[in-house]
Short mmCIF file of C-alpha atoms in Angstrom, two decimals:
data_model
loop_
_atom_site.label_atom_id
_atom_site.label_comp_id
_atom_site.label_asym_id
_atom_site.label_seq_id
_atom_site.Cartn_x
_atom_site.Cartn_y
_atom_site.Cartn_z
CA MET A 1 -6.96 25.30 12.94
CA ASP A 2 -8.14 22.18 13.77
CA PHE A 3 -6.74 18.47 13.37
CA VAL A 4 -9.25 17.38 10.80
CA TYR A 5 -8.52 20.40 8.65
CA HIS A 6 -4.60 19.40 8.82
CA CYS A 7 -5.62 15.67 7.77
CA SER A 8 -7.81 17.21 4.92
CA TYR A 9 -5.16 19.30 3.89
CA LEU A 10 -2.71 16.40 3.43
CA GLN A 11 -5.31 14.90 1.46
CA ARG A 12 -6.20 17.97 -0.75
CA SER A 13 -2.14 18.45 -1.28
CA PHE A 14 -2.25 14.86 -2.53
CA HIS A 15 -4.81 15.52 -5.01
CA VAL A 16 -2.85 18.76 -6.38
CA ALA A 17 0.01 16.60 -6.81
CA HIS A 18 -1.78 13.65 -8.12
CA THR A 19 -3.57 15.36 -10.89
CA SER A 20 -0.94 17.74 -11.88
CA LEU A 21 -1.19 21.55 -12.01
CA PRO A 22 -2.52 22.39 -15.34
CA CYS A 23 -5.74 20.19 -15.37
CA ALA A 24 -8.70 21.32 -16.86
CA HIS A 25 -10.69 19.04 -14.71
CA ALA A 26 -8.92 20.31 -11.43
CA ASP A 27 -11.25 20.96 -8.63
CA LEU A 28 -11.48 24.71 -8.27
CA SER A 29 -10.97 24.71 -4.78
CA LEU A 30 -7.70 23.10 -4.80
CA ILE A 31 -6.70 25.70 -7.55
CA CYS A 32 -7.63 28.56 -5.11
CA LEU A 33 -5.90 26.89 -2.05
CA SER A 34 -2.56 26.70 -4.04
CA VAL A 35 -2.88 30.18 -5.88
CA GLN A 36 -0.62 31.86 -3.24
CA THR A 37 1.84 29.14 -4.30
CA TRP A 38 1.65 28.79 -8.05
CA SER A 39 1.48 32.56 -8.91
CA LYS A 40 5.30 32.91 -7.56
CA TYR A 41 6.00 30.96 -10.41
CA VAL A 42 3.66 31.75 -13.40
CA LYS A 43 1.28 34.38 -14.19
CA LYS A 44 -1.51 32.13 -15.09
CA LEU A 45 -2.35 28.54 -14.23
CA GLY A 46 -2.21 27.22 -17.63
CA ASP A 47 1.40 28.56 -18.20
CA PHE A 48 2.56 25.42 -16.42
CA ALA A 49 1.38 23.53 -19.71
CA LYS A 50 4.00 25.26 -21.66
CA PRO A 51 7.07 23.02 -21.91
CA GLU A 52 9.32 25.91 -21.35
CA ASN A 53 7.90 26.07 -17.85
CA ILE A 54 8.57 22.51 -16.83
CA ASP A 55 11.09 23.77 -14.10
CA PHE A 56 8.73 26.06 -12.76
CA ALA A 57 6.05 23.57 -12.58
CA VAL A 58 8.18 20.93 -10.83
CA GLN A 59 9.70 23.81 -8.27
CA CYS A 60 5.91 24.85 -7.61
CA LEU A 61 4.91 21.06 -7.18
CA ASN A 62 7.75 20.68 -4.85
CA GLU A 63 6.62 23.73 -2.83
CA LEU A 64 3.05 22.47 -2.75
CA ILE A 65 4.13 18.92 -1.43
CA THR A 66 6.62 20.55 1.26
CA ASN A 67 3.67 22.69 2.57
CA ALA A 68 1.70 19.74 2.96
CA LEU A 69 4.58 17.83 4.76
CA HIS A 70 4.52 20.95 7.25
CA HIS A 71 1.07 19.38 8.47
CA ILE A 72 2.35 16.12 9.34
CA PRO A 73 3.21 16.48 13.20
CA ASP A 74 -0.72 17.58 13.38
CA VAL A 75 -1.74 14.50 11.56
CA ILE A 76 0.39 12.45 13.96
CA THR A 77 -1.24 14.13 16.86
CA TYR A 78 -4.80 13.38 15.28
CA LEU A 79 -4.11 9.81 14.80
CA SER A 80 -2.39 9.19 18.22
CA ARG A 81 -5.42 10.22 19.78
CA LEU A 82 -7.83 7.66 17.99
CA ARG A 83 -8.41 4.64 20.25
CA ASN A 84 -10.56 2.48 18.39
CA GLN A 85 -8.54 0.24 15.88
CA SER A 86 -11.05 0.05 12.99
CA ILE A 87 -11.20 3.97 13.05
CA PHE A 88 -7.27 4.32 13.41
CA ASN A 89 -6.78 2.20 10.29
CA PHE A 90 -9.67 3.82 8.52
CA CYS A 91 -7.67 7.40 9.30
CA ALA A 92 -4.24 6.19 9.26
CA ILE A 93 -4.47 4.31 5.81
CA PRO A 94 -5.26 7.35 3.61
CA GLN A 95 -2.57 9.58 5.09
CA VAL A 96 0.15 6.94 4.76
CA MET A 97 -0.81 6.42 1.21
CA ALA A 98 -0.87 10.19 0.70
CA ILE A 99 2.56 10.82 1.78
CA ALA A 100 3.72 7.79 -0.02
CA THR A 101 2.19 9.38 -3.26
CA LEU A 102 3.69 13.06 -2.42
CA ALA A 103 6.93 11.58 -2.20
CA ALA A 104 6.72 9.69 -5.48
CA CYS A 105 5.43 13.00 -7.05
CA TYR A 106 8.25 15.12 -5.34
CA ASN A 107 10.62 16.56 -7.95
CA ASN A 108 9.02 14.26 -10.78
CA GLN A 109 8.38 15.96 -13.81
CA GLN A 110 6.34 12.64 -14.88
CA VAL A 111 3.31 14.30 -12.90
CA PHE A 112 3.04 17.02 -15.75
CA LYS A 113 2.79 14.05 -18.18
CA GLY A 114 0.52 11.50 -16.82
CA VAL A 115 -0.63 10.25 -13.37
CA VAL A 116 1.95 9.15 -10.79
CA LYS A 117 0.82 6.55 -8.59
CA ILE A 118 2.73 3.99 -6.10
CA ARG A 119 2.92 0.46 -7.08
CA LYS A 120 0.23 -1.53 -5.85
CA GLY A 121 2.36 -3.83 -4.09
CA GLN A 122 3.55 -0.86 -2.04
CA ALA A 123 0.03 0.33 -1.42
CA VAL A 124 -0.80 -3.24 0.13
CA THR A 125 2.33 -3.01 2.25
CA LEU A 126 1.22 0.13 3.59
CA MET A 127 -2.13 -0.94 4.38
CA MET A 128 -1.07 -3.62 6.11
CA ASP A 129 1.53 -1.75 8.21
CA ALA A 130 -0.19 1.12 9.14
CA THR A 131 -1.98 -0.51 12.02
CA ASN A 132 -0.42 1.26 14.97
CA MET A 133 1.25 4.69 15.95
CA PRO A 134 4.99 3.41 15.95
CA ALA A 135 4.45 1.83 12.46
CA VAL A 136 2.85 5.09 10.98
CA LYS A 137 5.42 7.21 12.38
CA ALA A 138 8.29 4.91 10.89
CA ILE A 139 6.29 4.95 7.34
CA ILE A 140 5.88 9.13 7.63
CA HIS A 141 9.78 9.16 8.62
CA GLN A 142 10.54 7.13 5.66
CA TYR A 143 8.82 9.22 3.20
CA MET A 144 9.90 12.52 4.70
CA GLU A 145 13.64 11.11 4.29
CA GLU A 146 13.01 10.28 0.79
CA VAL A 147 12.08 13.86 -0.24
CA GLY A 148 14.92 15.55 2.00
CA PHE A 149 12.30 16.92 4.54
CA ILE A 150 14.29 15.59 7.43
#
């Protein structure tokens, strides 16, 4: 698989976590991508909407997020190859926003009750800080620690 795939996978995972699992308007490709994961927890995707399955829903969400985090080394490699500052910023900012959102969603039942977003101030800080590889690595490390991935 190529680096662009890994970067886009992180974005797709962000959307899975961001829109919650049982979603009538969910992108079919996202559902198909994660069927191997969610089918471990319920028989039908719609079963996550049942209140008695909230623990399974959170476990599945955590697995999807953990799967996305496995692609971080490839994201770092890809970003480290970018030499143009504008292009670096264009690529790095969505990645740090995605990992921050994934961290906010991790183990969070609120994902299934509404949209979980990072705070505006946090988003601005990420945009301002994600301007070079050491800063991006530090941001990624911080959020990976938050979810216990490190």
